[in-house]
Amino acid sequence: MTTTESACGPTDTPTDIDIPAIREKYAAERAKRLRPEGASQYLELDGDFAEFYEVDPYTTVTERDPIVEDADVVILGGGFAGLLAGAYLKKAGVTGIRVIEMAGDFGGVWYWNRFPGIQCDNDAYCYIPLLEELDFMPSKKFADGAEIFAHCRNIGKHFGLYDGALFSTQVRELRWDDASSRWQITTDRGDDIRARFVVMAQGSYNRPKLPDIPGIKDFTGHVFHSARWDYEYTGGDADGGLVKLADKRVALVGTGATGIQLVPHLGRDAKELFVFQRTPSSVDQRSNPPTDPDWASSLQPGWQEERKRNFHNWSPFVGVVFGEPDLVCDFWTELGRNLTARIAASEDPAAVTIEQIMAFREEEDYKIMERLRRRVDEIVEDPDTAEALKPYYRFMCKRPTSSEHYLATFNRPNVTLVDVSASKGVERLTKRGIVADGVEYAVDCVIFASGFEISTEISRRYAIESITGRDGLSLFEYWQDNYKTLHGMTSRGFPNQFFMGFIQGGVSANTTAMFEQQAQHIAYLIAEAQNRGATTVEPSQDAQDNWVHTVRELAIDNSAFELSCTPGYYNNEGRGGAEGNGSFLGDFYSPGFYAFGDLIEQWRAKGDLDGLELRG
């Protein structure tokens, strides 16, 4: 069976499990890793650490004269969010678009992340946007990073976004000027751009982070972050072949989604590899054959939207589906399949209560995670290593992963797993290596696969020194305690400014679907403002207050689940929520992603821009 076939039923999971005992084990594993600092245990990448963020290893920055101009629309960010914003603006007839991007090209996360083994870790037929419009079909279910990066560039070409792109440029400050009704944008290249509209599209995985390890500047060997891979040092490319590591002892810090893809290549090519793990990932099987050409040729127009909706319905965000096949059929949708089958097997499925559904869901969750722990025992030969690699937490406490090679890599004699859960992380770096549990591991190179700024303060995530709206209002202060928006995309006091990302809108397991939904709505707002001759557009106070009230009134309290999880970015390192801004998903619209899409589509269909104030 190929990955594109849809015949898919519930997965066989263990039934001989002691759930109360496992629940206690989960709590103990969480407590062992919990640190009081929360997200502040990570360094902000400025000053002495700016090189881990600001240096571009892939594009040589060439000098240019500063740009002084007026622009109609400026999009900040050239990843999928910015590309989709630009695409939908062009579709809406908006011209005069400039994209400002600190990287040397479009692509965002797929520009920066070029580490060995990088692939999409969810269904590429859903994740990669605009497949039908650009007549592109991924070569396999989990597409390689280079293929996705190439598609990003093709989006830029297809919609003419390169013409107005400023690459290798960082925005330093945004300031609203009431006299000119424009945003004044200053950059690190000395630019002075006065934009009528600004779209904030920096994405969710914009800025790498480093653990604040004592002595991190003392190490005299080579150091880099996985999002700034140094092939000059390692040799090889994204397909592997890291020949320059053959005589090197390498330390990898981090075992999240990136680490799972990296470890097989590092283990194969390095003289020695030490993998420093605080919390293991769940690692399922990964079947990834080429796309079936017969399946691809059979697809009808609209197939991608159908598949995206199907994935969302079967994903952990929804998870109970009757009368619809699971088209994606992988580890992301397993819980939904098993839960649906469990309900269907009840004496009277129609009579099952929400309380029973939640109880069934928890039980199926425990069974899946136990299956994954037993998979570790089947693959990893050393019992102590196997035990350390077992994930003791609920499904979706940590981003689920899949790999056919990760676990087996720990059977190699040159690969050592260093479990740092007891010390809640690496203790310190020395001139010659890393210390964990009092043991120094001498290494030549330290690679940080430690993730991105996702649940830290909003000022750190946006990586802009200041954003100042009307009457000197700071966005960072305005949003410090809670988001305040209309539909998650506009805020009062910040006219002509639009936001993309996890704020106060719909949330999907397929992030690019969320960006596309937001891009379409923002393009409509900007086009309507221009068509109606409005100088400024922003939400009224009442409309914003009503939306904030709606989101919070409908909110589902996930705090108990979040606080039961082992520390990670999903739960702000065990503290729950982001730093003052809800969860890492924002204050999302809990009735659902497509329910939110219907809501804003109906709002647009009315045509009266209800809740917005337009000034000519």
Coordinates of C-alpha atoms in Angstrom, one line a residue:
M1 CA 0.0 0.0 0.0
T2 CA 1.4 3.4 -0.9
T3 CA 1.1 6.4 1.4
T4 CA -1.5 8.0 -0.9
E5 CA -4.0 5.2 -0.6
S6 CA -6.9 5.9 1.8
A7 CA -7.9 2.5 3.2
C8 CA -7.1 3.0 6.8
G9 CA -8.5 1.7 10.0
P10 CA -7.7 1.7 13.8
T11 CA -4.2 0.7 14.9
D12 CA -3.6 -2.3 17.1
T13 CA -2.5 -1.0 20.5
P14 CA -1.7 -2.7 23.8
T15 CA -4.6 -3.4 26.1
D16 CA -2.6 -4.9 29.0
I17 CA -1.7 -1.6 30.6
D18 CA -2.0 -0.2 34.0
I19 CA -3.3 3.3 33.4
P20 CA -3.2 4.5 37.1
A21 CA 0.5 3.4 37.3
I22 CA 1.4 5.0 34.0
R23 CA -0.3 8.2 35.1
E24 CA 1.9 8.3 38.2
K25 CA 4.9 7.6 36.1
Y26 CA 4.0 10.6 33.8
A27 CA 3.7 12.9 36.8
A28 CA 7.1 11.7 38.2
E29 CA 8.8 12.2 34.8
R30 CA 7.3 15.7 34.5
A31 CA 8.5 16.7 38.0
K32 CA 12.0 15.5 37.3
R33 CA 12.3 17.9 34.4
L34 CA 10.5 21.0 35.7
R35 CA 12.5 24.2 36.0
P36 CA 11.1 27.4 37.6
E37 CA 12.6 29.7 35.0
G38 CA 10.1 28.7 32.3
A39 CA 11.0 30.0 28.9
S40 CA 13.6 32.4 30.4
Q41 CA 16.0 29.4 30.6
Y42 CA 16.8 30.2 27.0
L43 CA 19.2 32.9 25.9
E44 CA 18.0 35.8 23.8
L45 CA 20.1 35.9 20.6
D46 CA 21.5 39.4 20.7
G47 CA 24.8 40.9 21.8
D48 CA 27.4 38.1 22.1
F49 CA 25.0 35.5 20.8
A50 CA 23.6 37.5 17.8
E51 CA 25.7 35.4 15.4
F52 CA 23.5 32.4 16.1
Y53 CA 20.6 34.3 14.6
E54 CA 21.8 37.1 12.4
V55 CA 24.6 35.4 10.4
D56 CA 23.4 33.9 7.1
P57 CA 25.6 30.9 6.1
Y58 CA 23.9 30.5 2.8
T59 CA 23.9 34.0 1.2
T60 CA 26.7 36.5 1.1
V61 CA 25.3 39.9 2.0
T62 CA 26.2 42.6 -0.5
E63 CA 26.3 46.2 0.3
R64 CA 23.6 48.4 -1.1
D65 CA 22.4 52.0 -0.8
P66 CA 19.6 52.7 1.8
I67 CA 16.1 52.8 0.3
V68 CA 14.0 55.9 1.1
E69 CA 10.5 55.5 -0.3
D70 CA 6.7 55.3 0.1
A71 CA 5.2 51.9 -0.3
D72 CA 1.6 50.7 -0.5
V73 CA 2.0 47.4 1.3
V74 CA 5.0 46.0 3.2
I75 CA 5.1 42.4 4.3
L76 CA 7.5 41.5 7.1
G77 CA 8.7 38.0 6.5
G78 CA 9.2 35.9 3.4
G79 CA 8.3 32.4 4.6
F80 CA 5.0 30.7 3.9
A81 CA 3.1 33.3 5.8
G82 CA 4.6 36.2 3.9
L83 CA 4.4 34.4 0.6
L84 CA 0.7 33.6 1.0
A85 CA 0.0 37.2 2.1
G86 CA 1.7 38.4 -1.1
A87 CA -0.1 35.8 -3.3
Y88 CA -3.5 36.7 -2.0
L89 CA -2.9 40.4 -2.2
K90 CA -1.9 40.0 -5.8
K91 CA -5.1 37.9 -6.4
A92 CA -7.1 40.7 -4.8
G93 CA -5.6 43.2 -7.3
V94 CA -3.3 44.9 -4.8
T95 CA 0.0 46.1 -6.2
G96 CA 3.0 48.0 -4.8
I97 CA 4.0 45.1 -2.5
R98 CA 7.3 45.0 -0.9
V99 CA 8.5 42.0 1.2
I100 CA 11.3 42.6 3.8
E101 CA 13.1 39.4 4.8
M102 CA 16.3 38.9 6.8
A103 CA 17.2 35.8 4.8
G104 CA 18.8 35.8 1.4
D105 CA 15.7 34.4 -0.3
F106 CA 12.1 33.4 0.2
G107 CA 11.4 30.2 2.2
G108 CA 11.4 31.2 5.9
V109 CA 12.0 28.0 8.0
W110 CA 12.8 26.1 4.7
Y111 CA 15.5 28.7 3.9
W112 CA 17.2 28.5 7.2
N113 CA 16.8 24.9 8.1
R114 CA 19.0 22.9 5.7
F115 CA 20.4 20.4 8.1
P116 CA 21.1 16.8 7.0
G117 CA 17.9 14.7 6.7
I118 CA 15.4 17.6 6.8
Q119 CA 12.0 16.7 5.7
C120 CA 8.4 17.8 6.2
D121 CA 7.2 15.9 9.3
N122 CA 3.5 16.0 8.4
D123 CA 1.6 15.2 5.2
A124 CA 3.2 17.2 2.4
Y125 CA 0.1 17.0 0.2
C126 CA -1.6 19.0 2.9
Y127 CA 1.2 21.1 4.3
I128 CA 2.7 22.6 1.1
P129 CA 0.3 25.3 -0.1
L130 CA -0.9 26.2 -3.6
L131 CA -0.1 22.8 -5.1
E132 CA -2.9 22.9 -7.6
E133 CA -2.4 26.6 -8.5
L134 CA 1.3 26.0 -9.3
D135 CA 0.8 22.6 -10.8
F136 CA 3.2 20.9 -8.3
M137 CA 3.1 17.5 -6.7
P138 CA 5.4 16.6 -3.9
S139 CA 7.7 13.7 -4.7
K140 CA 6.7 11.8 -1.5
K141 CA 4.5 12.1 1.5
F142 CA 7.2 13.6 3.7
A143 CA 8.9 15.9 1.2
D144 CA 12.5 16.9 1.5
G145 CA 13.4 20.4 2.7
A146 CA 15.1 21.3 -0.6
E147 CA 11.9 20.5 -2.5
I148 CA 9.8 22.6 -0.2
F149 CA 12.3 25.5 -0.4
A150 CA 12.2 25.3 -4.2
H151 CA 8.4 25.5 -4.1
C152 CA 8.6 28.6 -1.9
R153 CA 10.8 30.3 -4.5
N154 CA 8.4 29.3 -7.2
I155 CA 5.5 30.9 -5.3
G156 CA 7.6 34.1 -5.2
K157 CA 8.2 33.9 -9.0
H158 CA 4.7 32.9 -9.9
F159 CA 3.2 36.0 -8.1
G160 CA 5.9 38.4 -9.0
L161 CA 7.0 38.9 -5.4
Y162 CA 10.7 39.0 -6.2
D163 CA 10.3 42.4 -7.8
G164 CA 9.5 44.1 -4.5
A165 CA 11.6 41.9 -2.2
L166 CA 14.3 43.3 0.1
F167 CA 16.4 40.3 1.3
S168 CA 19.2 40.2 3.8
T169 CA 17.4 43.0 5.6
Q170 CA 16.2 43.1 9.2
V171 CA 13.5 45.5 10.4
R172 CA 14.6 47.3 13.6
E173 CA 11.6 49.6 14.3
L174 CA 8.0 50.2 13.2
R175 CA 6.4 53.5 14.1
W176 CA 3.0 54.9 13.1
D177 CA 3.0 58.5 11.9
D178 CA -0.5 60.0 12.3
A179 CA 0.4 63.0 10.2
S180 CA 1.1 61.0 7.1
S181 CA -1.1 58.0 8.0
R182 CA 1.8 55.7 7.3
W183 CA 4.1 53.2 9.1
Q184 CA 7.7 54.4 9.3
I185 CA 10.0 51.3 8.9
T186 CA 13.7 51.4 9.7
T187 CA 16.1 48.6 9.0
D188 CA 19.6 47.5 9.7
R189 CA 20.5 48.6 6.2
G190 CA 19.6 52.2 6.9
D191 CA 16.3 52.1 5.0
D192 CA 13.5 54.5 5.6
I193 CA 10.3 53.1 4.2
R194 CA 6.9 54.7 4.8
A195 CA 4.3 52.0 4.3
R196 CA 0.6 52.6 4.0
F197 CA -0.2 49.0 5.2
V198 CA 2.0 46.5 7.1
V199 CA 1.5 42.8 7.3
M200 CA 3.3 41.0 10.1
A201 CA 4.2 37.6 8.7
Q202 CA 7.3 36.6 10.6
G203 CA 5.9 33.1 11.2
S204 CA 5.9 30.9 14.2
Y205 CA 9.5 29.5 14.0
N206 CA 11.3 32.6 13.2
R207 CA 14.1 32.9 15.8
P208 CA 16.4 30.2 17.1
K209 CA 16.9 29.8 20.8
L210 CA 19.8 28.5 22.9
P211 CA 19.7 27.0 26.4
D212 CA 21.3 29.3 28.9
I213 CA 24.1 26.9 29.8
P214 CA 26.8 28.2 32.1
G215 CA 30.1 28.4 30.3
I216 CA 28.5 28.5 26.8
K217 CA 31.1 31.0 25.7
D218 CA 34.0 29.1 27.2
F219 CA 33.9 26.2 24.8
T220 CA 36.8 26.5 22.4
G221 CA 35.6 24.0 19.8
H222 CA 33.1 24.6 17.0
V223 CA 29.5 25.6 17.8
F224 CA 26.4 26.2 15.7
H225 CA 22.6 26.0 15.7
S226 CA 20.8 23.4 13.5
A227 CA 19.0 26.3 11.8
R228 CA 22.3 27.7 10.7
W229 CA 24.0 24.5 9.5
D230 CA 27.7 24.8 8.8
Y231 CA 28.5 22.5 5.9
E232 CA 31.9 24.1 5.6
Y233 CA 32.7 22.3 8.9
T234 CA 30.7 19.1 8.5
G235 CA 31.0 18.5 4.7
G236 CA 28.1 16.9 2.8
D237 CA 24.7 18.4 2.2
A238 CA 21.1 17.9 3.2
D239 CA 21.2 14.3 2.0
G240 CA 24.0 13.5 4.4
G241 CA 27.6 12.5 3.6
L242 CA 29.1 14.6 6.5
V243 CA 32.6 13.4 5.6
K244 CA 34.5 16.1 7.5
L245 CA 33.1 14.6 10.8
A246 CA 34.9 11.3 10.3
D247 CA 37.5 12.3 12.9
K248 CA 35.3 14.5 15.1
R249 CA 33.5 14.0 18.4
V250 CA 30.2 15.7 18.1
A251 CA 27.6 16.7 20.8
L252 CA 24.0 17.2 19.8
V253 CA 21.9 19.1 22.3
G254 CA 18.2 18.6 21.7
T255 CA 16.0 15.6 20.7
G256 CA 12.9 17.3 19.3
A257 CA 11.7 17.0 15.7
T258 CA 15.0 18.3 14.4
G259 CA 17.1 16.0 16.5
I260 CA 15.2 13.0 15.3
Q261 CA 16.0 13.8 11.7
L262 CA 19.6 14.7 12.4
V263 CA 20.8 11.8 14.6
P264 CA 20.9 9.1 11.9
H265 CA 23.2 11.2 9.7
L266 CA 25.5 12.3 12.6
G267 CA 25.6 8.8 14.0
R268 CA 26.6 7.4 10.6
D269 CA 29.3 10.0 9.8
A270 CA 30.8 11.2 13.1
K271 CA 33.7 9.5 14.8
E272 CA 31.7 9.8 18.0
L273 CA 28.2 11.2 18.7
F274 CA 26.9 12.2 22.1
V275 CA 23.2 12.9 22.1
F276 CA 22.1 15.0 25.1
Q277 CA 18.5 14.4 25.9
R278 CA 16.3 16.0 28.5
T279 CA 12.9 14.6 27.2
P280 CA 12.6 11.9 24.6
S281 CA 10.4 12.4 21.6
S282 CA 7.7 9.8 20.6
V283 CA 9.1 8.2 17.5
D284 CA 6.7 6.2 15.3
Q285 CA 7.3 4.4 12.0
R286 CA 7.8 6.5 8.9
S287 CA 6.7 5.0 5.6
N288 CA 7.7 7.4 2.9
P289 CA 7.6 5.8 -0.6
P290 CA 7.4 8.0 -3.8
T291 CA 4.1 9.6 -4.7
D292 CA 2.0 7.1 -6.7
P293 CA 1.7 8.6 -10.2
D294 CA -1.6 6.8 -10.8
W295 CA -3.1 8.3 -7.7
A296 CA -1.8 11.8 -8.6
S297 CA -3.3 11.5 -12.1
S298 CA -6.6 10.5 -10.7
L299 CA -7.0 13.6 -8.6
Q300 CA -9.9 16.0 -9.4
P301 CA -9.8 19.8 -9.0
G302 CA -10.2 20.9 -5.4
W303 CA -8.4 17.7 -4.1
Q304 CA -6.0 19.6 -1.9
E305 CA -8.6 21.5 0.0
E306 CA -10.6 18.3 0.5
R307 CA -7.5 16.6 1.8
K308 CA -6.6 19.5 4.1
R309 CA -10.1 19.4 5.6
N310 CA -9.9 15.7 6.0
F311 CA -6.6 15.9 7.8
H312 CA -8.0 18.6 10.1
N313 CA -11.0 16.4 11.0
W314 CA -8.9 13.4 11.8
S315 CA -6.2 15.3 13.6
P316 CA -5.8 15.6 17.4
F317 CA -7.5 19.0 17.2
V318 CA -10.8 17.3 16.3
G319 CA -10.5 13.5 16.3
V320 CA -14.0 12.0 16.0
V321 CA -15.1 11.4 12.4
F322 CA -17.9 9.2 11.1
G323 CA -18.7 8.6 7.5
E324 CA -15.4 9.9 6.1
P325 CA -12.2 7.9 5.3
D326 CA -8.9 9.0 6.8
L327 CA -7.0 10.1 3.7
V328 CA -3.8 11.0 5.5
C329 CA -3.6 7.8 7.6
D330 CA -0.5 8.2 9.7
F331 CA 0.7 8.9 13.2
W332 CA -1.0 12.3 13.3
T333 CA -4.4 10.8 12.7
E334 CA -4.1 7.5 14.6
L335 CA -5.7 8.8 17.8
G336 CA -8.7 10.0 15.8
R337 CA -9.1 6.6 14.1
N338 CA -8.8 4.7 17.3
L339 CA -11.2 7.0 19.2
T340 CA -13.8 6.8 16.4
A341 CA -13.6 3.0 16.3
R342 CA -13.9 2.9 20.1
I343 CA -17.1 5.0 20.0
A344 CA -18.5 3.0 17.0
A345 CA -18.0 -0.2 19.0
S346 CA -20.2 1.1 21.9
E347 CA -23.6 -0.5 22.4
D348 CA -25.3 2.8 21.3
P349 CA -22.7 5.2 19.7
A350 CA -25.3 8.0 19.5
A351 CA -25.8 7.9 23.3
V352 CA -22.1 8.3 24.1
T353 CA -21.7 11.4 26.2
I354 CA -19.0 14.0 25.9
E355 CA -17.6 12.8 29.3
Q356 CA -17.4 9.3 27.9
I357 CA -15.7 10.5 24.8
M358 CA -13.1 12.3 26.8
A359 CA -12.5 9.2 28.9
F360 CA -12.2 7.0 25.8
R361 CA -9.8 9.5 24.3
E362 CA -7.5 9.4 27.4
E363 CA -7.5 5.6 27.3
E364 CA -6.7 5.5 23.6
D365 CA -4.0 8.1 24.2
Y366 CA -2.4 5.9 26.9
K367 CA -2.5 2.8 24.6
I368 CA -0.8 4.7 21.7
M369 CA 2.0 6.0 23.9
E370 CA 2.5 2.5 25.3
R371 CA 2.7 1.1 21.8
L372 CA 5.4 3.6 21.0
R373 CA 7.3 2.7 24.2
R374 CA 7.3 -0.9 23.3
R375 CA 8.5 0.0 19.8
V376 CA 11.6 1.4 21.5
D377 CA 12.2 -2.0 23.2
E378 CA 11.8 -3.8 19.8
I379 CA 14.5 -1.7 18.2
V380 CA 17.1 -0.5 20.8
E381 CA 19.4 -3.3 22.0
D382 CA 20.7 -1.8 25.3
P383 CA 18.0 -1.9 28.0
D384 CA 19.2 1.3 29.8
T385 CA 19.3 3.3 26.6
A386 CA 15.9 1.9 25.6
E387 CA 14.4 3.0 28.9
A388 CA 15.8 6.5 28.6
L389 CA 14.4 6.8 25.1
K390 CA 10.8 6.0 26.1
P391 CA 8.3 8.9 26.1
Y392 CA 6.4 9.0 29.4
Y393 CA 3.7 11.7 28.7
R394 CA 0.4 12.1 26.9
F395 CA 0.2 12.2 23.1
M396 CA 0.7 15.8 21.9
C397 CA 2.6 16.9 25.1
K398 CA 5.6 17.0 22.7
R399 CA 5.5 17.2 19.0
P400 CA 5.1 13.6 17.6
T401 CA 7.7 12.4 15.2
S402 CA 8.4 9.5 13.0
S403 CA 11.6 7.9 11.7
E404 CA 12.8 4.5 10.4
H405 CA 16.4 5.2 11.5
Y406 CA 16.5 7.3 14.7
L407 CA 16.1 4.6 17.3
A408 CA 18.3 2.1 15.5
T409 CA 21.2 4.7 15.5
F410 CA 21.6 4.1 19.2
N411 CA 22.7 0.6 18.5
R412 CA 25.8 1.9 16.8
P413 CA 29.0 1.6 19.0
N414 CA 30.0 5.3 18.3
V415 CA 26.7 6.7 19.5
T416 CA 26.0 7.5 23.2
L417 CA 22.7 8.8 24.6
V418 CA 23.3 11.1 27.6
D419 CA 20.1 11.4 29.6
V420 CA 20.2 14.8 31.4
S421 CA 16.6 14.6 32.8
A422 CA 17.8 14.3 36.4
S423 CA 19.9 17.5 36.1
K424 CA 17.1 19.2 34.1
G425 CA 19.5 19.8 31.2
V426 CA 23.2 20.1 30.5
E427 CA 25.1 21.4 33.6
R428 CA 27.7 23.5 31.9
L429 CA 30.2 23.8 29.0
T430 CA 34.0 23.8 29.5
K431 CA 36.8 24.7 27.2
R432 CA 36.9 21.1 25.9
G433 CA 33.4 19.8 26.2
I434 CA 30.1 19.4 28.0
V435 CA 29.4 18.4 31.6
A436 CA 26.3 16.3 32.5
D437 CA 25.7 14.7 35.9
G438 CA 29.3 15.5 36.8
V439 CA 30.8 13.8 33.8
E440 CA 32.7 15.8 31.2
Y441 CA 32.3 14.7 27.6
A442 CA 35.2 16.0 25.5
V443 CA 34.0 17.0 22.1
D444 CA 35.2 18.9 19.0
C445 CA 31.8 20.3 18.1
V446 CA 28.5 21.2 19.8
I447 CA 25.4 21.4 17.7
F448 CA 22.3 23.0 19.3
A449 CA 19.0 21.6 18.0
S450 CA 17.2 23.5 20.7
G451 CA 14.3 24.9 18.8
F452 CA 12.9 28.4 18.3
E453 CA 11.3 31.3 20.1
I454 CA 7.7 30.1 20.3
S455 CA 6.4 30.6 23.8
T456 CA 8.7 33.5 24.9
E457 CA 7.6 37.1 25.2
I458 CA 6.1 38.6 22.1
S459 CA 9.0 41.1 21.8
R460 CA 11.5 38.3 21.5
R461 CA 9.4 36.3 19.0
Y462 CA 8.9 39.3 16.6
A463 CA 12.6 40.2 16.9
I464 CA 11.9 43.9 16.3
E465 CA 13.2 46.5 18.8
S466 CA 9.9 48.4 19.0
I467 CA 6.5 48.6 17.4
T468 CA 4.7 51.8 18.2
G469 CA 1.2 52.6 17.2
R470 CA -1.0 55.7 17.6
D471 CA -0.2 58.0 20.5
G472 CA 3.0 56.2 21.3
L473 CA 1.3 52.9 22.2
S474 CA 3.7 50.0 22.3
L475 CA 2.3 46.8 20.8
F476 CA 4.5 44.8 23.2
E477 CA 3.0 46.6 26.2
Y478 CA -0.5 46.5 24.7
W479 CA -0.4 42.7 24.3
Q480 CA 1.7 42.1 27.4
D481 CA -1.0 40.4 29.4
N482 CA -3.5 39.3 26.7
Y483 CA -4.0 39.6 23.0
K484 CA -6.5 42.3 22.0
T485 CA -7.6 42.0 18.4
L486 CA -10.5 41.7 16.0
H487 CA -10.5 38.2 14.4
G488 CA -6.8 37.9 15.5
M489 CA -5.6 40.0 12.6
T490 CA -6.1 43.7 13.6
S491 CA -5.7 45.7 16.8
R492 CA -7.1 49.1 17.8
G493 CA -4.4 51.8 18.0
F494 CA -2.4 50.1 15.3
P495 CA -4.2 51.2 12.1
N496 CA -3.3 49.6 8.8
Q497 CA -1.4 46.8 10.6
F498 CA -2.3 43.2 10.1
F499 CA -1.1 40.1 12.0
M500 CA -0.6 36.5 10.9
G501 CA 0.1 33.5 13.2
F502 CA -1.2 32.0 16.4
I503 CA -3.1 35.0 18.0
Q504 CA -6.9 35.0 18.2
G505 CA -8.2 33.1 15.2
G506 CA -8.7 29.6 14.0
V507 CA -6.0 26.9 14.6
S508 CA -5.3 23.9 12.5
A509 CA -2.8 21.1 12.8
N510 CA -1.8 22.2 9.3
T511 CA -0.1 25.5 10.0
T512 CA 0.0 26.7 6.4
A513 CA -3.8 26.3 6.1
M514 CA -4.0 28.8 8.9
F515 CA -1.7 31.2 7.1
E516 CA -3.7 30.8 3.9
Q517 CA -7.0 31.5 5.7
Q518 CA -5.5 34.7 7.3
A519 CA -3.8 35.8 4.0
Q520 CA -7.1 35.7 2.2
H521 CA -8.9 37.7 4.9
I522 CA -6.1 40.3 5.2
A523 CA -5.9 40.7 1.4
Y524 CA -9.7 41.4 1.4
L525 CA -9.3 44.1 4.1
I526 CA -6.5 45.9 2.3
A527 CA -8.2 45.7 -1.1
E528 CA -11.5 47.0 0.4
A529 CA -9.7 49.8 2.2
Q530 CA -8.1 50.9 -1.1
N531 CA -11.2 50.4 -3.2
R532 CA -13.3 52.5 -0.7
G533 CA -10.7 55.3 -0.6
A534 CA -9.9 54.8 3.0
T535 CA -6.7 56.2 4.4
T536 CA -6.8 54.1 7.6
V537 CA -8.6 51.0 8.8
E538 CA -8.7 49.6 12.3
P539 CA -11.2 47.9 14.6
S540 CA -13.6 49.9 16.8
Q541 CA -13.1 49.5 20.5
D542 CA -16.5 47.8 20.8
A543 CA -15.8 45.3 18.0
Q544 CA -12.4 44.4 19.5
D545 CA -13.8 44.1 23.0
N546 CA -16.6 41.8 21.7
W547 CA -14.2 39.6 19.8
V548 CA -11.9 39.2 22.8
H549 CA -14.9 38.4 25.0
T550 CA -16.2 35.9 22.4
V551 CA -12.8 34.1 22.2
R552 CA -12.5 33.9 26.0
E553 CA -16.1 33.0 26.7
L554 CA -15.8 30.0 24.2
A555 CA -12.4 29.0 25.4
I556 CA -11.7 25.4 26.4
D557 CA -9.7 25.1 29.5
N558 CA -6.7 23.0 28.5
S559 CA -4.6 24.1 31.5
A560 CA -5.0 20.7 33.3
F561 CA -3.7 18.9 30.2
E562 CA -0.9 21.4 29.6
L563 CA 0.3 21.3 33.2
S564 CA 0.3 17.5 33.2
C565 CA 2.8 17.4 30.4
T566 CA 6.6 17.3 30.6
P567 CA 8.2 20.7 30.1
G568 CA 8.5 21.9 26.5
Y569 CA 7.4 24.7 24.2
Y570 CA 3.9 23.3 24.0
N571 CA 3.3 24.3 27.6
N572 CA 5.8 27.1 28.2
E573 CA 8.3 24.8 29.8
G574 CA 5.8 23.4 32.2
R575 CA 4.3 26.7 33.4
G576 CA 1.3 26.6 31.0
G577 CA 0.5 29.2 28.4
A578 CA 3.0 31.5 26.7
E579 CA 4.6 34.5 28.5
G580 CA 1.4 36.6 29.0
N581 CA -0.3 35.5 25.8
G582 CA -2.3 32.3 26.3
S583 CA -0.9 29.0 25.0
F584 CA 1.6 28.7 22.2
L585 CA -1.5 28.4 19.9
G586 CA -2.6 31.9 21.1
D587 CA -6.1 32.6 22.4
F588 CA -7.6 30.5 19.6
Y589 CA -11.2 30.3 18.5
S590 CA -12.2 27.0 20.1
P591 CA -15.3 26.1 17.9
G592 CA -12.7 25.1 15.3
F593 CA -10.5 26.2 12.5
Y594 CA -13.1 25.8 9.7
A595 CA -15.9 27.2 11.9
F596 CA -13.7 30.3 12.2
G597 CA -13.2 30.3 8.4
D598 CA -17.0 30.2 7.9
L599 CA -17.4 33.1 10.4
I600 CA -15.0 35.4 8.6
E601 CA -16.2 34.3 5.2
Q602 CA -19.8 35.3 6.2
W603 CA -18.4 38.5 7.7
R604 CA -16.8 39.4 4.3
A605 CA -20.0 38.4 2.4
K606 CA -22.0 41.0 4.3
G607 CA -19.8 43.6 2.7
D608 CA -20.2 46.3 5.4
L609 CA -16.9 45.8 7.2
D610 CA -18.8 45.5 10.5
G611 CA -16.5 46.5 13.4
L612 CA -13.9 48.3 11.4
E613 CA -13.5 52.1 11.3
L614 CA -12.4 53.5 7.9
R615 CA -11.2 57.0 7.7
G616 CA -10.8 58.8 4.4

